[in-house]
Amino acid sequence: MGMTTLKGKAMNLRLGIDVGGTNTDAVVLDEKANLLARFKSPTTPDVTSGIRNALAGLVERHPELNLGAIRYAMLGTTHCTNAILERRKLNRVGILRIGAPATLAIPPLVGWPPDLRDAIGGHYVIVEGGHEYDGREIRPLDTKAIREAAKTFRGKVDSVAVVGVFSPVDFSHEERAADILRDVLGDIPITLSHEIGSIGLLERENASILNAAVIDAARTAATGFAQALSEHGIRAEMFFSQNDGTLMALEYAIRYPILTVASGPANSIRGAAFLSGLRDAIVVDVGGTSTDVGILVNGFPRESSIAVEIGGVRTNFRMPDLISIALGGGTRIHRSLDGLRIGPDSVGYRITEEAYVFGGQTLTLSDIAVAAGLASIGDPRRVEDLDRGLVREVIDKVRRLVEDTIDRIKTSAEPMPVVLVGGGSVIVPPGLAGAAEIYRPENYDVANAIGAAIAQCSGEIERIFSLDELTREQALEMAREMARQEAIRAGAHPETVEIVDVIEVPLAYLPGNATRIRVRAAGDLALITSHS
Amino acid sequence: MRELQSQEIEDIAVGAAILGSGGGGDPFIGKLMAVQAIAAHGPVRLVTPDELPADGLAVPVAMMGAPTVVVEKIPNGQEIGRAFAALSSFLGQEVVGIVPIEAGGLNSMLPLALASTLGIPAIDLDGMGRAFPELQMVTFHLGGISATPMVIVDEKGNQCLLETIDNLWTERLARALTVQMGGSAMIALYPMTVWQAAQHGIQGTITLAERLGRALREARQTNRSPIDRLLEVGHGYRLFTGKVTDVLRRTAGGFVRGDVRIEGLDSCRDYILTIAFQNENLVATIDGEVIASVPDLIVVLDAETGLPITTEALHYGLRVAVAGFPCAEQWRTPAGLEVCGPRYFGYDVDYKPIETVRLPWA
């Protein structure tokens, strides 16, 4: 701090780290978002040591960096996703549903994969309470039953998920339940469903249970990141990437770790937006094993509108709209009597040993890209003798595959700009149909880490508003204000917060006195200097 | 008599979403209830009317209100059974068969859950052959059957018995009760004899839903075009193929109304299809010319998977096929069209049976 003050100018550097399937990337940007340093390192099974390696590599390669000037450190990590997919290191979750006598027809955890259900313990209690769509109580909250439930949870659960019927309309029962739970169980992590998901009890309940189950995984990630930073004397404010391409302050991330699921693709999309300067575009992110095609709308990744499954569980949890195909720099080319087949298998991170151009014996898409003159990696002489017809055929197939995927995600027949990012994107040939223009911005291969580093903080609310006492305009203004406050809680500077998205859907089959409103707001990190 | 296990329930749920014509609510919650019931009480017995005594009491059951409420305030599970018991005791007669009132959407599932729970057979017919928003929009109403005595209950234990002067009053009063009960309620109504159910109901619709659902599932497994299979099974027509480019929604007269604009792809290139909807898809037009209208079924399907898309889920960018299926003959009479033809919903167009319409792009 002293040094920057002496220069009379704040040096607010930003560190961004993003964990991908193949590589963990780290970048440092200055306050005008110029890239000062970058480093790629293989992702490790435990994730944390990969993050540590990436940071150590970055520091070693760029001794000129003033580490003390790193003010913000952003991490996009797969700790929580992996915990769910691998059913490892999950918290045992106590589930408290508030809604009886409603909801008894379908108890919690119905339809869960048995191994995941076992991993979180399967403890649930349903008590009386909850609300109607218009905010009336179904029944008064049964506080005595909650106290009893808390006692049965004692010693058997590490965290609690509280799910009230129509809590997106009125969350007071969830909050009162949390007070009682804390009273009995002490300092235990409690997830309130109205903070996690929207209307749709089972899906919101599932997302809340998963959130409660990955609290420790998020803490592990946070501790590991903090240690890695302090090893290099970096004393920065820490943020986690979430899956809408924005950031959460550390303490917020530990409460809502489920929001980190699928943050990687969101970071790439935001990074692509930043690097290309576009606000509306298709983003093709090619890694070592797979390609994610997403769409940028008004500067943010478009959200998927369908129920998404995480680890085999149906949730209504927000996720970026993505189409993933098995196409990457390490994708293998199979030749047989039946003809030519691309993938779906990949050599992944072993590409630097196994691909032809790196002296290996496996024909990969990267080799074809080098042979076609699209890329210059490894030793081009090793692919000189490849059959030209084969090279052309593979390139044509890749082009058609990418064009097809772009077409599927598009919103209209109009050509749209396409931004290519990710280390494997050299395999995409030029001249894609349906693309107005193709951008391959500088530093395309670390777009994800850049996306993490430049991200804003955001807040989102979704509620049903009864229009008996409010006008529609009042309801919308109330929703906007709540989203604004939520963004500020997540770390946004109040003066920079803007509303980025408003969706309103009146409820079907009900006389028109209720409407569902969802608003998202986003703003810059607190205290950042302006770009001008 | 046939026994329905959970696989059949899964298929019927998919088929019911198709028959919902964009409305009727997602059958998902009802499906979970039916599957839970089967696990606890055994399979659903599905019968044709001739397997039951002609003068036996047959009772339709349904959920009334907003499907969006049901996905949040899931039923208690006992409501329909209570409504059923109340009606049966009021009439002083045992119920021999459960009648699904609405083959489309969520309401396809609730009678099946109840049939398993109570061990009473479900009759393979319904009163709509699709989904409709109001209580009098059933073929039983056309047949002159009174909707009342009717029982309406909620999960809190409230229970009302309605006796009204006509079926429109039943709709009006029951709708008001539904709102007070929290936006969704369970109802048992149109008590009738098995003979009347057979006479006025639309036969075989549960089996049709099952065949549609199975066709989709099998097409997916065998890499056949799911949409072609659906059209084959349901004797339907491909009305359009395209991309959703605009969805307009507004609240008017208490219900959501809207229009979806679909720009043509492939053979429909250069054409634009517009569908007007109010909960369900109601009127489809190309260049101002009506190509399909209520009571025929207009179904928006995902172009790739063939899965139906509800009007609430319509959004910009979806790639869709629009299918049309002929409605039951009962709806095509002057009396039927008065109850649920395009003019009832406020569209000043004449109904033309879907099989007589020439598609401009074809």
CSV table of C-alpha atoms in Angstrom, one decimal, chain A residues 143-309:
chain,number,residue,atom,x,y,z
A,143,THR,CA,-42.0,-23.8,16.2
A,144,LYS,CA,-42.2,-26.7,18.6
A,145,ALA,CA,-41.9,-29.3,15.9
A,146,ILE,CA,-38.8,-27.4,14.5
A,147,ARG,CA,-37.2,-27.5,17.9
A,148,GLU,CA,-37.9,-31.3,18.0
A,149,ALA,CA,-36.5,-31.7,14.5
A,150,ALA,CA,-33.3,-29.8,15.5
A,151,LYS,CA,-32.8,-32.2,18.4
A,152,THR,CA,-33.1,-35.2,16.0
A,153,PHE,CA,-30.5,-33.5,13.7
A,154,ARG,CA,-28.0,-33.0,16.6
A,155,GLY,CA,-24.8,-35.0,15.9
A,156,LYS,CA,-26.2,-36.5,12.8
A,157,VAL,CA,-25.9,-33.6,10.3
A,158,ASP,CA,-23.2,-31.0,9.5
A,159,SER,CA,-25.5,-28.5,7.8
A,160,VAL,CA,-29.2,-27.9,7.4
A,161,ALA,CA,-31.4,-27.0,4.4
A,162,VAL,CA,-34.6,-25.1,5.2
A,163,VAL,CA,-37.3,-25.2,2.6
A,164,GLY,CA,-40.6,-23.4,3.0
A,165,VAL,CA,-43.6,-23.6,0.7
A,166,PHE,CA,-43.8,-20.3,-1.3
A,167,SER,CA,-40.7,-18.9,0.5
A,168,PRO,CA,-40.0,-16.9,-2.7
A,169,VAL,CA,-43.2,-15.0,-1.8
A,170,ASP,CA,-42.6,-14.8,2.0
A,171,PHE,CA,-39.5,-16.1,3.6
A,172,SER,CA,-40.3,-15.3,7.2
A,173,HIS,CA,-41.0,-18.9,8.1
A,174,GLU,CA,-37.6,-20.0,6.8
A,175,GLU,CA,-35.9,-17.2,8.8
A,176,ARG,CA,-37.7,-18.0,12.0
A,177,ALA,CA,-36.9,-21.7,11.5
A,178,ALA,CA,-33.2,-20.8,11.1
A,179,ASP,CA,-33.3,-18.9,14.4
A,180,ILE,CA,-34.7,-21.9,16.2
A,181,LEU,CA,-32.2,-24.3,14.6
A,182,ARG,CA,-29.3,-22.1,15.6
A,183,ASP,CA,-30.7,-21.9,19.1
A,184,VAL,CA,-30.6,-25.7,19.4
A,185,LEU,CA,-27.7,-26.6,17.2
A,186,GLY,CA,-25.4,-23.6,17.7
A,187,ASP,CA,-23.2,-22.4,14.8
A,188,ILE,CA,-24.2,-24.7,12.0
A,189,PRO,CA,-24.4,-23.7,8.4
A,190,ILE,CA,-28.0,-23.2,7.3
A,191,THR,CA,-29.2,-22.9,3.7
A,192,LEU,CA,-32.5,-21.1,3.2
A,193,SER,CA,-34.2,-22.1,0.0
A,194,HIS,CA,-35.5,-18.7,-1.0
A,195,GLU,CA,-31.9,-17.6,-1.3
A,196,ILE,CA,-31.1,-20.5,-3.7
A,197,GLY,CA,-33.8,-21.1,-6.2
A,198,SER,CA,-37.2,-20.0,-7.5
A,199,ILE,CA,-40.7,-21.4,-7.6
A,200,GLY,CA,-40.9,-25.2,-7.9
A,201,LEU,CA,-40.6,-26.7,-4.4
A,202,LEU,CA,-38.8,-30.0,-5.2
A,203,GLU,CA,-36.3,-28.4,-7.6
A,204,ARG,CA,-35.5,-25.6,-5.1
A,205,GLU,CA,-35.4,-28.1,-2.3
A,206,ASN,CA,-32.9,-30.2,-4.3
A,207,ALA,CA,-30.7,-27.2,-5.1
A,208,SER,CA,-30.8,-26.1,-1.4
A,209,ILE,CA,-29.8,-29.6,-0.2
A,210,LEU,CA,-26.9,-29.7,-2.7
A,211,ASN,CA,-25.9,-26.3,-1.5
A,212,ALA,CA,-25.9,-27.4,2.1
A,213,ALA,CA,-23.9,-30.5,1.1
A,214,VAL,CA,-21.0,-28.6,-0.5
A,215,ILE,CA,-20.4,-26.0,2.2
A,216,ASP,CA,-17.2,-27.8,3.4
A,217,ALA,CA,-16.0,-28.3,-0.1
A,218,ALA,CA,-16.3,-24.5,-0.6
A,219,ARG,CA,-14.5,-23.9,2.6
A,220,THR,CA,-11.7,-26.2,1.5
A,221,ALA,CA,-11.4,-24.3,-1.7
A,222,ALA,CA,-11.4,-21.0,0.1
A,223,THR,CA,-8.8,-22.1,2.7
A,224,GLY,CA,-6.6,-23.6,-0.1
A,225,PHE,CA,-6.8,-20.4,-2.1
A,226,ALA,CA,-6.1,-18.2,0.9
A,227,GLN,CA,-3.0,-20.3,1.8
A,228,ALA,CA,-1.7,-20.2,-1.8
A,229,LEU,CA,-2.1,-16.4,-1.8
A,230,SER,CA,-0.4,-16.0,1.5
A,231,GLU,CA,2.5,-18.2,0.5
A,232,HIS,CA,3.4,-15.5,-2.0
A,233,GLY,CA,2.6,-12.6,0.3
A,234,ILE,CA,-0.5,-11.7,-1.6
A,235,ARG,CA,-3.0,-10.0,0.6
A,236,ALA,CA,-6.0,-9.6,-1.6
A,237,GLU,CA,-9.7,-9.6,-1.1
A,238,MET,CA,-10.9,-13.0,-2.4
A,239,PHE,CA,-13.9,-13.6,-4.7
A,240,PHE,CA,-15.4,-16.7,-6.2
A,241,SER,CA,-16.8,-16.9,-9.7
A,242,GLN,CA,-20.5,-17.9,-10.0
A,243,ASN,CA,-22.2,-19.5,-12.9
A,244,ASP,CA,-23.8,-16.3,-14.4
A,245,GLY,CA,-20.3,-14.9,-15.0
A,246,THR,CA,-20.2,-12.7,-12.0
A,247,LEU,CA,-18.4,-12.7,-8.6
A,248,MET,CA,-19.3,-13.5,-5.0
A,249,ALA,CA,-17.4,-12.2,-2.1
A,250,LEU,CA,-15.8,-15.0,-0.1
A,251,GLU,CA,-18.3,-15.1,2.8
A,252,TYR,CA,-21.2,-15.0,0.3
A,253,ALA,CA,-19.6,-17.9,-1.7
A,254,ILE,CA,-19.4,-20.0,1.4
A,255,ARG,CA,-23.1,-19.5,2.0
A,256,TYR,CA,-24.0,-20.1,-1.6
A,257,PRO,CA,-21.4,-22.5,-2.9
A,258,ILE,CA,-23.8,-24.2,-5.3
A,259,LEU,CA,-23.6,-21.1,-7.4
A,260,THR,CA,-20.0,-22.0,-8.3
A,261,VAL,CA,-21.2,-25.0,-10.4
A,262,ALA,CA,-20.5,-24.3,-14.1
A,263,SER,CA,-18.7,-21.1,-13.4
A,264,GLY,CA,-15.9,-22.1,-15.8
A,265,PRO,CA,-18.0,-21.8,-19.0
A,266,ALA,CA,-19.5,-18.6,-17.7
A,267,ASN,CA,-16.1,-17.2,-17.1
A,268,SER,CA,-15.0,-18.1,-20.7
A,269,ILE,CA,-18.1,-16.4,-22.1
A,270,ARG,CA,-17.5,-13.2,-20.1
A,271,GLY,CA,-13.8,-13.3,-20.9
A,272,ALA,CA,-14.7,-13.6,-24.6
A,273,ALA,CA,-17.0,-10.6,-24.3
A,274,PHE,CA,-14.3,-8.5,-22.7
A,275,LEU,CA,-11.6,-9.5,-25.1
A,276,SER,CA,-13.7,-9.0,-28.2
A,277,GLY,CA,-15.5,-5.9,-26.9
A,278,LEU,CA,-18.8,-7.5,-28.0
A,279,ARG,CA,-22.0,-7.6,-26.0
A,280,ASP,CA,-24.0,-10.0,-28.2
A,281,ALA,CA,-22.2,-12.9,-29.7
A,282,ILE,CA,-21.8,-16.7,-29.9
A,283,VAL,CA,-18.8,-17.9,-27.9
A,284,VAL,CA,-17.1,-21.1,-28.9
A,285,ASP,CA,-14.8,-22.3,-26.1
A,286,VAL,CA,-12.6,-25.2,-27.2
A,287,GLY,CA,-10.6,-27.0,-24.6
A,288,GLY,CA,-8.5,-30.1,-24.7
A,289,THR,CA,-11.4,-32.6,-24.5
A,290,SER,CA,-14.7,-30.7,-25.3
A,291,THR,CA,-16.1,-27.6,-26.8
A,292,ASP,CA,-18.7,-25.5,-25.0
A,293,VAL,CA,-20.8,-23.2,-27.2
A,294,GLY,CA,-22.7,-20.5,-25.3
A,295,ILE,CA,-24.3,-17.3,-26.1
A,296,LEU,CA,-23.6,-13.8,-24.9
A,297,VAL,CA,-26.7,-11.6,-24.5
A,298,ASN,CA,-26.3,-8.0,-23.4
A,299,GLY,CA,-22.8,-8.9,-22.0
A,300,PHE,CA,-23.9,-11.9,-20.0
A,301,PRO,CA,-24.2,-15.6,-20.7
A,302,ARG,CA,-27.8,-16.6,-21.6
A,303,GLU,CA,-29.4,-18.8,-19.0
A,304,SER,CA,-30.8,-22.2,-19.7
A,305,SER,CA,-34.6,-22.2,-19.3
A,306,ILE,CA,-35.0,-25.9,-18.6
A,307,ALA,CA,-34.7,-27.9,-15.4
A,308,VAL,CA,-31.0,-28.9,-15.1
A,309,GLU,CA,-29.7,-32.0,-13.5
